[in-house]
Each structure stands twice: as structure tokens, then as C-alpha cells.
Amino acid sequence: MEKVRVLIYLVVERIEADQGLFQEIIARTDIPKRTDLGDIPRYNAPENKKELYGEQEGYCNGCGEHFQMRHLEVDHIIAETSGGTDHIENLQLLCGHCNRVKGDRGQEYLISRLNKI
């Protein structure tokens, strides 16, 4: 028991000593836009939807159900609010239900929610 108390004391002492190291960290809210991608079409451009439909063969990238192209929506894999771009590599097709469930959260959130249903 004494050994545990000594270890706790040492951990607390270390935390107190390091406390000043992280006081100057500042979180950025202005996410810089990439300039190396050139001109890319807006995410919901018809050519993006057509290309994604071909790649995904008409399947929703969430629930895996097959849909006609008109019933699928273009979605950012990484939301623009989290630094995602309109580049085709960051886009996927989701059915309306999956797109509403996902919102601006990550793909992991969507998959976890679908597994609970």
C-alpha cells in the first residue's frame, strides 16, 4: 500500500511540474483551405454524382443498399467544417436516411449508429 502512495505522489508531483508546459496551446478555428488541388467542382456537381455512382455501383456507402442515382446524395466523408474538401476523394454517395444520420459527423459515427439499428 505504501508503494501505491509513493507512486501516486510521484505522478501528482510530475503533473504539477509539467503544468506550465501546455498553457500556451491555442486551438485554431479558421481552417486553412488547400490551394494545391486547383479548381475542383462543387461537391454536389452532377459530374461528381455520376462518377461516384459508377464507383459505388449504385450502393449507399452507409447501409449498403442499392438505389437509383436520384435517390442517393453526395456527402463529404470528412465534413467541410472539419477541414474536408470538395475533392472527389472526400466524397461518397449515401441514401437520404444515412446522410441524415451522419450529418456533419465522421463515417465511423454513421457505421456505429447503423449497427445499433
Short mmCIF file of C-alpha atoms in Angstrom, two decimals:
data_model
loop_
_atom_site.label_atom_id
_atom_site.label_comp_id
_atom_site.label_asym_id
_atom_site.label_seq_id
_atom_site.Cartn_x
_atom_site.Cartn_y
_atom_site.Cartn_z
CA MET A 1 0.00 0.00 0.00
CA GLU A 2 2.88 2.35 0.78
CA LYS A 3 4.29 1.74 -2.70
CA VAL A 4 1.00 2.87 -4.26
CA ARG A 5 1.03 6.08 -2.21
CA VAL A 6 4.57 6.84 -3.32
CA LEU A 7 3.65 6.24 -6.96
CA ILE A 8 0.61 8.49 -6.69
CA TYR A 9 2.73 11.18 -5.05
CA LEU A 10 5.30 10.96 -7.85
CA VAL A 11 2.62 11.17 -10.55
CA VAL A 12 1.00 14.20 -8.89
CA GLU A 13 4.40 15.85 -8.50
CA ARG A 14 5.18 15.25 -12.19
CA ILE A 15 1.82 16.65 -13.31
CA GLU A 16 2.30 19.77 -11.20
CA ALA A 17 5.82 20.24 -12.59
CA ASP A 18 4.61 19.90 -16.20
CA GLN A 19 1.55 22.05 -15.71
CA GLY A 20 3.12 25.14 -17.25
CA LEU A 21 4.15 23.37 -20.46
CA PHE A 22 0.72 23.34 -22.07
CA GLN A 23 -0.73 26.69 -21.09
CA GLU A 24 0.16 28.35 -24.43
CA ILE A 25 -1.61 25.90 -26.75
CA ILE A 26 -4.19 27.68 -28.89
CA ALA A 27 -6.84 25.88 -30.95
CA ARG A 28 -7.41 27.24 -34.46
CA THR A 29 -10.93 27.81 -35.63
CA ASP A 30 -10.01 29.17 -39.07
CA ILE A 31 -9.17 26.02 -41.01
CA PRO A 32 -6.99 26.97 -43.98
CA LYS A 33 -8.20 25.97 -47.44
CA ARG A 34 -5.95 23.82 -49.61
CA THR A 35 -4.59 25.56 -52.68
CA ASP A 36 -2.76 22.62 -54.25
CA LEU A 37 -5.92 20.97 -55.59
CA GLY A 38 -6.61 23.54 -58.30
CA ASP A 39 -10.13 24.25 -59.47
CA ILE A 40 -12.42 21.45 -58.41
CA PRO A 41 -16.17 21.35 -58.97
CA ARG A 42 -18.57 21.98 -56.11
CA TYR A 43 -19.26 18.76 -54.20
CA ASN A 44 -22.82 18.37 -55.49
CA ALA A 45 -21.91 18.90 -59.15
CA PRO A 46 -23.67 16.37 -61.43
CA GLU A 47 -20.34 15.02 -62.74
CA ASN A 48 -19.29 14.10 -59.18
CA LYS A 49 -22.52 12.24 -58.53
CA LYS A 50 -22.24 10.35 -61.82
CA GLU A 51 -18.62 9.35 -61.16
CA LEU A 52 -19.38 8.23 -57.60
CA TYR A 53 -22.41 6.27 -58.76
CA GLY A 54 -20.17 4.35 -61.15
CA GLU A 55 -17.51 3.73 -58.50
CA GLN A 56 -20.01 2.59 -55.86
CA GLU A 57 -22.13 0.73 -58.42
CA GLY A 58 -25.29 2.33 -57.05
CA TYR A 59 -24.80 1.22 -53.45
CA CYS A 60 -25.14 3.51 -50.44
CA ASN A 61 -21.77 3.78 -48.70
CA GLY A 62 -23.55 3.55 -45.34
CA CYS A 63 -26.22 0.86 -45.28
CA GLY A 64 -25.04 -0.91 -48.44
CA GLU A 65 -28.48 -0.92 -50.09
CA HIS A 66 -28.76 -0.41 -53.85
CA PHE A 67 -30.54 2.74 -55.06
CA GLN A 68 -31.23 4.56 -58.29
CA MET A 69 -28.93 7.54 -58.72
CA ARG A 70 -31.71 10.04 -58.00
CA HIS A 71 -32.17 8.56 -54.50
CA LEU A 72 -28.52 8.95 -53.47
CA GLU A 73 -26.95 12.13 -52.10
CA VAL A 74 -23.36 13.35 -52.34
CA ASP A 75 -21.78 13.51 -48.88
CA HIS A 76 -18.42 14.70 -47.57
CA ILE A 77 -16.55 11.84 -45.88
CA ILE A 78 -14.72 14.44 -43.78
CA ALA A 79 -17.10 17.36 -43.29
CA GLU A 80 -16.12 20.78 -44.58
CA THR A 81 -16.47 22.06 -41.01
CA SER A 82 -13.70 19.63 -40.03
CA GLY A 83 -11.39 20.64 -42.87
CA GLY A 84 -12.71 18.32 -45.60
CA THR A 85 -12.67 19.45 -49.22
CA ASP A 86 -14.92 19.07 -52.24
CA HIS A 87 -12.30 16.84 -53.88
CA ILE A 88 -13.78 13.62 -55.29
CA GLU A 89 -11.55 11.58 -52.91
CA ASN A 90 -13.50 13.10 -49.99
CA LEU A 91 -16.95 12.40 -51.42
CA GLN A 92 -19.30 9.44 -51.23
CA LEU A 93 -22.91 8.64 -52.03
CA LEU A 94 -25.33 7.97 -49.19
CA CYS A 95 -29.06 7.33 -49.22
CA GLY A 96 -31.14 10.09 -47.65
CA HIS A 97 -31.57 8.22 -44.37
CA CYS A 98 -27.84 7.55 -43.92
CA ASN A 99 -26.97 11.13 -44.86
CA ARG A 100 -29.35 12.48 -42.19
CA VAL A 101 -27.98 10.10 -39.56
CA LYS A 102 -24.36 11.02 -40.37
CA GLY A 103 -24.89 14.78 -40.55
CA ASP A 104 -21.51 16.52 -40.26
CA ARG A 105 -20.01 13.74 -38.16
CA GLY A 106 -17.50 11.14 -39.30
CA GLN A 107 -18.18 7.92 -41.18
CA GLU A 108 -17.42 5.95 -38.01
CA TYR A 109 -20.41 7.59 -36.33
CA LEU A 110 -22.72 6.54 -39.16
CA ILE A 111 -21.49 2.94 -39.10
CA SER A 112 -21.86 2.73 -35.31
CA ARG A 113 -25.41 4.12 -35.48
CA LEU A 114 -26.37 1.71 -38.26
CA ASN A 115 -25.03 -1.23 -36.25
CA LYS A 116 -27.37 -0.28 -33.37
CA ILE A 117 -30.45 -0.33 -35.60
#
